[in-house]
Amino acid sequence: MAKSAIQKIAMNPSENIAYDKLVLSQQNVRRVKDGVTIEQLAEDIGRRKLLQSLNVRPVLDGDGEETGTYEVP
């Protein structure tokens, strides 16, 4: 009987990212009212406090380098 390979998952440490470094992804699955900006969402999170972690991914430029901003999928 062949042994199955165990796939390891690499975990990245959490880090604090400024609100102005977040951009909405075109594939964003969250429901947002029309006309609501990322700044308004950030203010709302600041008022209510963040209740759960937010997973983001770095935005890459044409050469595949990180731009310093992060996409909210």
Coordinates of N, CA and C in Angstrom, one line a residue:
M1 N 0.8 -1.2 0.0 CA 0.0 0.0 0.0 C 0.9 1.2 0.0
A2 N 0.6 2.2 -0.9 CA 1.4 3.4 -1.0 C 1.1 4.4 0.1
K3 N 2.1 5.1 0.6 CA 1.8 6.1 1.6 C 1.3 7.4 0.9
S4 N 0.4 8.0 1.5 CA -0.1 9.3 0.9 C 0.8 10.4 1.5
A5 N 1.0 11.4 0.6 CA 1.9 12.5 1.0 C 1.1 13.4 1.9
I6 N 1.7 13.9 2.9 CA 1.1 14.9 3.8 C 1.5 16.3 3.4
Q7 N 0.5 17.1 3.1 CA 0.7 18.4 2.6 C 0.8 19.4 3.9
K8 N 1.9 20.1 4.0 CA 2.1 21.0 5.1 C 1.5 22.4 4.7
I9 N 0.9 23.0 5.7 CA 0.3 24.4 5.4 C 1.3 25.4 6.1
A10 N 1.7 26.4 5.4 CA 2.5 27.4 5.9 C 1.6 28.6 6.4
M11 N 1.8 28.9 7.7 CA 1.0 30.0 8.3 C 1.9 31.3 8.3
N12 N 1.3 32.4 7.9 CA 2.0 33.6 8.0 C 1.6 34.3 9.3
P13 N 2.5 35.0 10.0 CA 2.1 35.6 11.2 C 1.2 36.8 10.9
S14 N 0.3 37.1 11.9 CA -0.6 38.2 11.7 C 0.2 39.5 11.8
E15 N -0.3 40.6 11.1 CA 0.3 41.9 11.2 C -0.7 42.9 11.1
N16 N -0.5 44.1 11.6 CA -1.4 45.2 11.5 C -1.1 46.0 10.2
I17 N -2.2 46.2 9.5 CA -2.1 46.9 8.2 C -3.0 48.1 8.3
A18 N -2.5 49.3 7.9 CA -3.3 50.5 8.0 C -4.5 50.5 7.0
Y19 N -5.6 51.1 7.4 CA -6.8 51.0 6.6 C -6.5 51.6 5.2
D20 N -5.7 52.6 5.1 CA -5.4 53.2 3.8 C -4.6 52.4 2.8
K21 N -4.1 51.2 3.3 CA -3.4 50.3 2.5 C -4.3 49.2 2.0
L22 N -5.6 49.2 2.3 CA -6.5 48.2 1.8 C -7.3 48.7 0.6
V23 N -7.5 47.8 -0.4 CA -8.3 48.1 -1.6 C -9.3 46.9 -1.8
L24 N -10.5 47.2 -2.2 CA -11.4 46.2 -2.5 C -11.1 45.4 -3.8
S25 N -11.2 44.1 -3.7 CA -10.9 43.3 -4.8 C -12.2 43.3 -5.7
Q26 N -11.9 43.2 -7.0 CA -13.1 43.1 -8.0 C -13.8 41.7 -7.7
Q27 N -13.2 40.8 -7.1 CA -13.8 39.5 -6.8 C -14.4 39.4 -5.4
N28 N -14.5 40.6 -4.8 CA -15.0 40.7 -3.4 C -16.3 40.0 -3.3
V29 N -16.4 39.0 -2.3 CA -17.7 38.3 -2.2 C -18.6 38.9 -1.1
R30 N -18.1 39.9 -0.4 CA -19.0 40.5 0.6 C -20.0 41.4 0.0
R31 N -21.1 41.5 0.6 CA -22.2 42.4 0.1 C -22.0 43.8 0.7
V32 N -21.9 44.7 -0.1 CA -21.7 46.1 0.3 C -22.7 47.0 -0.4
K33 N -23.3 47.9 0.3 CA -24.3 48.8 -0.3 C -23.6 49.7 -1.3
D34 N -24.3 49.9 -2.4 CA -23.8 50.8 -3.4 C -23.5 52.2 -2.8
G35 N -22.3 52.7 -3.2 CA -22.0 54.1 -2.8 C -21.1 54.1 -1.5
V36 N -20.9 52.9 -0.9 CA -20.1 52.9 0.4 C -18.7 52.7 0.0
T37 N -17.8 53.6 0.5 CA -16.4 53.6 0.2 C -15.6 52.8 1.2
I38 N -14.4 52.4 0.8 CA -13.5 51.7 1.8 C -13.3 52.5 3.0
E39 N -13.2 53.9 2.8 CA -13.0 54.7 4.0 C -14.2 54.7 5.0
Q40 N -15.4 54.6 4.4 CA -16.6 54.5 5.3 C -16.6 53.2 6.0
L41 N -16.2 52.1 5.3 CA -16.1 50.8 5.9 C -15.1 50.8 7.0
A42 N -14.0 51.5 6.8 CA -12.9 51.5 7.8 C -13.4 52.3 9.0
E43 N -14.1 53.4 8.8 CA -14.6 54.2 9.9 C -15.6 53.3 10.7
D44 N -16.5 52.6 10.0 CA -17.4 51.7 10.7 C -16.7 50.6 11.6
I45 N -15.7 50.0 11.0 CA -14.9 49.0 11.8 C -14.3 49.7 13.0
G46 N -13.7 50.9 12.8 CA -13.1 51.6 13.9 C -14.1 51.9 15.0
R47 N -15.4 52.3 14.7 CA -16.4 52.6 15.7 C -16.8 51.3 16.4
R48 N -17.1 50.3 15.6 CA -17.6 49.0 16.2 C -16.5 48.1 16.8
K49 N -15.3 48.3 16.4 CA -14.2 47.5 16.7 C -14.3 46.2 15.8
L50 N -13.1 45.7 15.4 CA -13.1 44.6 14.5 C -13.4 43.3 15.3
L51 N -14.4 42.6 14.9 CA -14.8 41.4 15.6 C -14.2 40.1 15.2
Q52 N -13.6 40.1 14.0 CA -12.9 39.0 13.5 C -11.7 39.4 12.6
S53 N -10.8 38.5 12.4 CA -9.6 38.8 11.6 C -10.1 39.0 10.1
L54 N -9.3 39.7 9.4 CA -9.5 40.0 8.0 C -8.4 39.4 7.2
N55 N -8.7 38.5 6.3 CA -7.6 38.0 5.4 C -7.5 38.8 4.2
V56 N -6.3 39.2 3.9 CA -6.0 40.0 2.7 C -4.9 39.3 1.9
R57 N -4.7 39.8 0.7 CA -3.5 39.4 -0.1 C -2.8 40.6 -0.7
P58 N -1.5 40.5 -0.8 CA -0.8 41.7 -1.4 C -1.1 41.9 -2.8
V59 N -1.2 43.2 -3.2 CA -1.4 43.6 -4.6 C 0.0 43.6 -5.2
L60 N 0.1 43.0 -6.4 CA 1.3 42.9 -7.1 C 1.3 43.8 -8.3
D61 N 2.5 44.3 -8.6 CA 2.6 45.1 -9.9 C 2.8 44.2 -11.1
G62 N 3.1 44.8 -12.2 CA 3.3 44.1 -13.5 C 4.5 43.1 -13.4
D63 N 5.4 43.4 -12.6 CA 6.6 42.5 -12.4 C 6.5 41.5 -11.4
G64 N 5.3 41.4 -10.7 CA 5.1 40.5 -9.7 C 5.6 40.9 -8.3
E65 N 6.0 42.2 -8.2 CA 6.5 42.7 -6.9 C 5.3 43.3 -6.1
E66 N 5.4 43.2 -4.8 CA 4.4 43.7 -3.9 C 4.4 45.2 -4.0
T67 N 3.2 45.8 -4.0 CA 3.0 47.3 -4.1 C 2.9 48.0 -2.8
G68 N 2.7 47.2 -1.7 CA 2.5 47.9 -0.4 C 1.1 48.1 0.0
T69 N 0.2 47.7 -1.0 CA -1.3 47.7 -0.7 C -1.8 46.2 -0.7
Y70 N -2.9 46.1 -0.1 CA -3.5 44.7 0.1 C -4.9 44.7 -0.4
E71 N -5.3 43.6 -1.0 CA -6.6 43.4 -1.6 C -7.5 42.7 -0.5
V72 N -8.7 43.2 -0.4 CA -9.7 42.5 0.5 C -10.5 41.6 -0.4
P73 N -10.3 40.3 -0.4 CA -11.1 39.5 -1.4 C -12.5 39.3 -0.9

